[in-house]
Amino acid sequence: MGAGKTSVGRRVAKRLGRRFVDTDAAIAVEHGPIPELFASLGEPGFRGIEREVVQRELRAGGVVSLGGGAVLDASTRAALADCTVVLLTVSDAAVAQRLASDRRPLLTDGIDSWRRIAAEREPVYRALADVVVDTSRLPMTRIAEELAVQLQEEPA
């Protein structure tokens, strides 16, 4: 959350000549705003919708940006086994600035919620990641350029 998945993902996809999909945006278009889905369906209901959208988009190929909690689902983790997974990390200070005006349903007490959630999810993220990039200090454009070069060099 707040690491720049959409910004970097969109730029990487463009540079690689591939389709880009942000699964949170796809969910919002198809089902309505995520905060409202959380409120009406609860987290388990939202995660069910998320699982379906993520798996559909992974099958379609391209560069896919997943919501931060998507990998909590075992079937999503299994679907990622055949994909190159990039983990974008971010420092507390950098994310605090990025999330200042954000409306995310799980960040009920701001940076403290982010720290707790990040610590809980980090082992899962790290276990899935093929590439890890810190987005705290470099411009997103530069991060995307370097990442696209690295991904182009990987064997298919």
CSV table of C-alpha atoms in Angstrom, one decimal, residues 19-119:
chain,number,residue,atom,x,y,z
A,19,ARG,CA,-1.3,-4.3,-21.4
A,20,PHE,CA,-1.6,-2.8,-17.9
A,21,VAL,CA,-4.3,-3.6,-15.4
A,22,ASP,CA,-4.7,-2.4,-11.8
A,23,THR,CA,-7.0,-4.9,-10.2
A,24,ASP,CA,-8.2,-2.4,-7.6
A,25,ALA,CA,-9.3,-0.1,-10.4
A,26,ALA,CA,-10.9,-3.0,-12.3
A,27,ILE,CA,-12.8,-4.0,-9.2
A,28,ALA,CA,-14.1,-0.5,-8.7
A,29,VAL,CA,-15.2,-0.2,-12.3
A,30,GLU,CA,-17.0,-3.5,-12.2
A,31,HIS,CA,-18.4,-3.5,-8.6
A,32,GLY,CA,-18.2,0.0,-7.2
A,33,PRO,CA,-15.8,1.8,-4.9
A,34,ILE,CA,-13.7,-0.4,-2.7
A,35,PRO,CA,-14.5,1.3,0.6
A,36,GLU,CA,-18.2,0.8,-0.1
A,37,LEU,CA,-17.5,-2.9,-1.0
A,38,PHE,CA,-15.7,-3.3,2.3
A,39,ALA,CA,-18.6,-1.6,4.2
A,40,SER,CA,-21.3,-3.7,2.5
A,41,LEU,CA,-19.6,-7.1,2.0
A,42,GLY,CA,-17.0,-7.0,4.7
A,43,GLU,CA,-13.4,-8.0,4.0
A,44,PRO,CA,-14.2,-11.7,3.2
A,45,GLY,CA,-16.8,-10.6,0.6
A,46,PHE,CA,-14.4,-8.1,-1.0
A,47,ARG,CA,-11.6,-10.7,-1.0
A,48,GLY,CA,-13.8,-13.1,-3.0
A,49,ILE,CA,-14.4,-10.5,-5.7
A,50,GLU,CA,-10.8,-9.6,-5.6
A,51,ARG,CA,-9.7,-13.2,-6.1
A,52,GLU,CA,-11.9,-13.6,-9.2
A,53,VAL,CA,-10.6,-10.4,-10.8
A,54,VAL,CA,-7.0,-11.0,-10.0
A,55,GLN,CA,-7.1,-14.6,-11.4
A,56,ARG,CA,-8.8,-13.4,-14.6
A,57,GLU,CA,-6.3,-10.6,-15.2
A,58,LEU,CA,-3.3,-12.9,-14.5
A,59,ARG,CA,-4.6,-15.3,-17.1
A,60,ALA,CA,-5.0,-12.4,-19.6
A,61,GLY,CA,-1.3,-11.5,-19.2
A,62,GLY,CA,0.5,-8.2,-19.3
A,63,VAL,CA,1.5,-6.2,-16.3
A,64,VAL,CA,-0.9,-6.6,-13.4
A,65,SER,CA,-0.9,-4.5,-10.3
A,66,LEU,CA,-2.5,-6.3,-7.3
A,67,GLY,CA,-4.1,-4.8,-4.3
A,68,GLY,CA,-2.0,-5.2,-1.2
A,69,GLY,CA,-4.2,-7.9,0.3
A,70,ALA,CA,-4.7,-10.0,-2.8
A,71,VAL,CA,-1.8,-12.4,-2.0
A,72,LEU,CA,-3.5,-13.4,1.3
A,73,ASP,CA,-5.6,-15.8,-0.8
A,74,ALA,CA,-3.9,-19.2,-1.3
A,75,SER,CA,-5.3,-19.6,-4.9
A,76,THR,CA,-4.0,-16.2,-5.9
A,77,ARG,CA,-0.5,-17.1,-4.5
A,78,ALA,CA,-0.7,-20.3,-6.6
A,79,ALA,CA,-1.7,-18.4,-9.7
A,80,LEU,CA,1.4,-16.2,-9.2
A,81,ALA,CA,3.7,-19.2,-9.3
A,82,ASP,CA,4.0,-18.9,-13.1
A,83,CYS,CA,4.4,-15.1,-13.1
A,84,THR,CA,7.4,-12.8,-12.5
A,85,VAL,CA,6.4,-11.1,-9.2
A,86,VAL,CA,7.8,-7.7,-8.4
A,87,LEU,CA,7.6,-6.4,-4.8
A,88,LEU,CA,7.7,-2.7,-4.4
A,89,THR,CA,8.7,-1.6,-1.0
A,90,VAL,CA,8.6,1.8,0.6
A,91,SER,CA,9.9,3.4,3.8
A,92,ASP,CA,7.6,4.6,6.6
A,93,ALA,CA,8.4,8.2,5.9
A,94,ALA,CA,7.8,8.0,2.2
A,95,VAL,CA,4.5,6.1,2.6
A,96,ALA,CA,3.3,8.6,5.2
A,97,GLN,CA,3.5,11.4,2.7
A,98,ARG,CA,1.9,9.3,-0.1
A,99,LEU,CA,-1.1,8.2,2.1
A,100,ALA,CA,-1.8,11.6,3.7
A,101,SER,CA,-4.9,12.2,1.4
A,102,ASP,CA,-5.7,8.6,0.6
A,103,ARG,CA,-8.9,6.8,1.5
A,104,ARG,CA,-8.1,3.1,2.1
A,105,PRO,CA,-10.5,1.0,4.2
A,106,LEU,CA,-7.9,-0.9,6.2
A,107,LEU,CA,-5.9,2.2,7.2
A,108,THR,CA,-8.2,3.2,10.1
A,109,ASP,CA,-5.4,4.9,12.1
A,110,GLY,CA,-3.1,6.0,9.2
A,111,ILE,CA,0.6,5.1,9.3
A,112,ASP,CA,0.1,2.9,12.4
A,113,SER,CA,-2.3,0.7,10.5
A,114,TRP,CA,0.1,0.7,7.5
A,115,ARG,CA,3.0,-0.4,9.7
A,116,ARG,CA,0.9,-3.2,11.3
A,117,ILE,CA,-0.4,-4.5,7.9
A,118,ALA,CA,3.0,-4.2,6.2
A,119,ALA,CA,4.6,-6.3,9.0
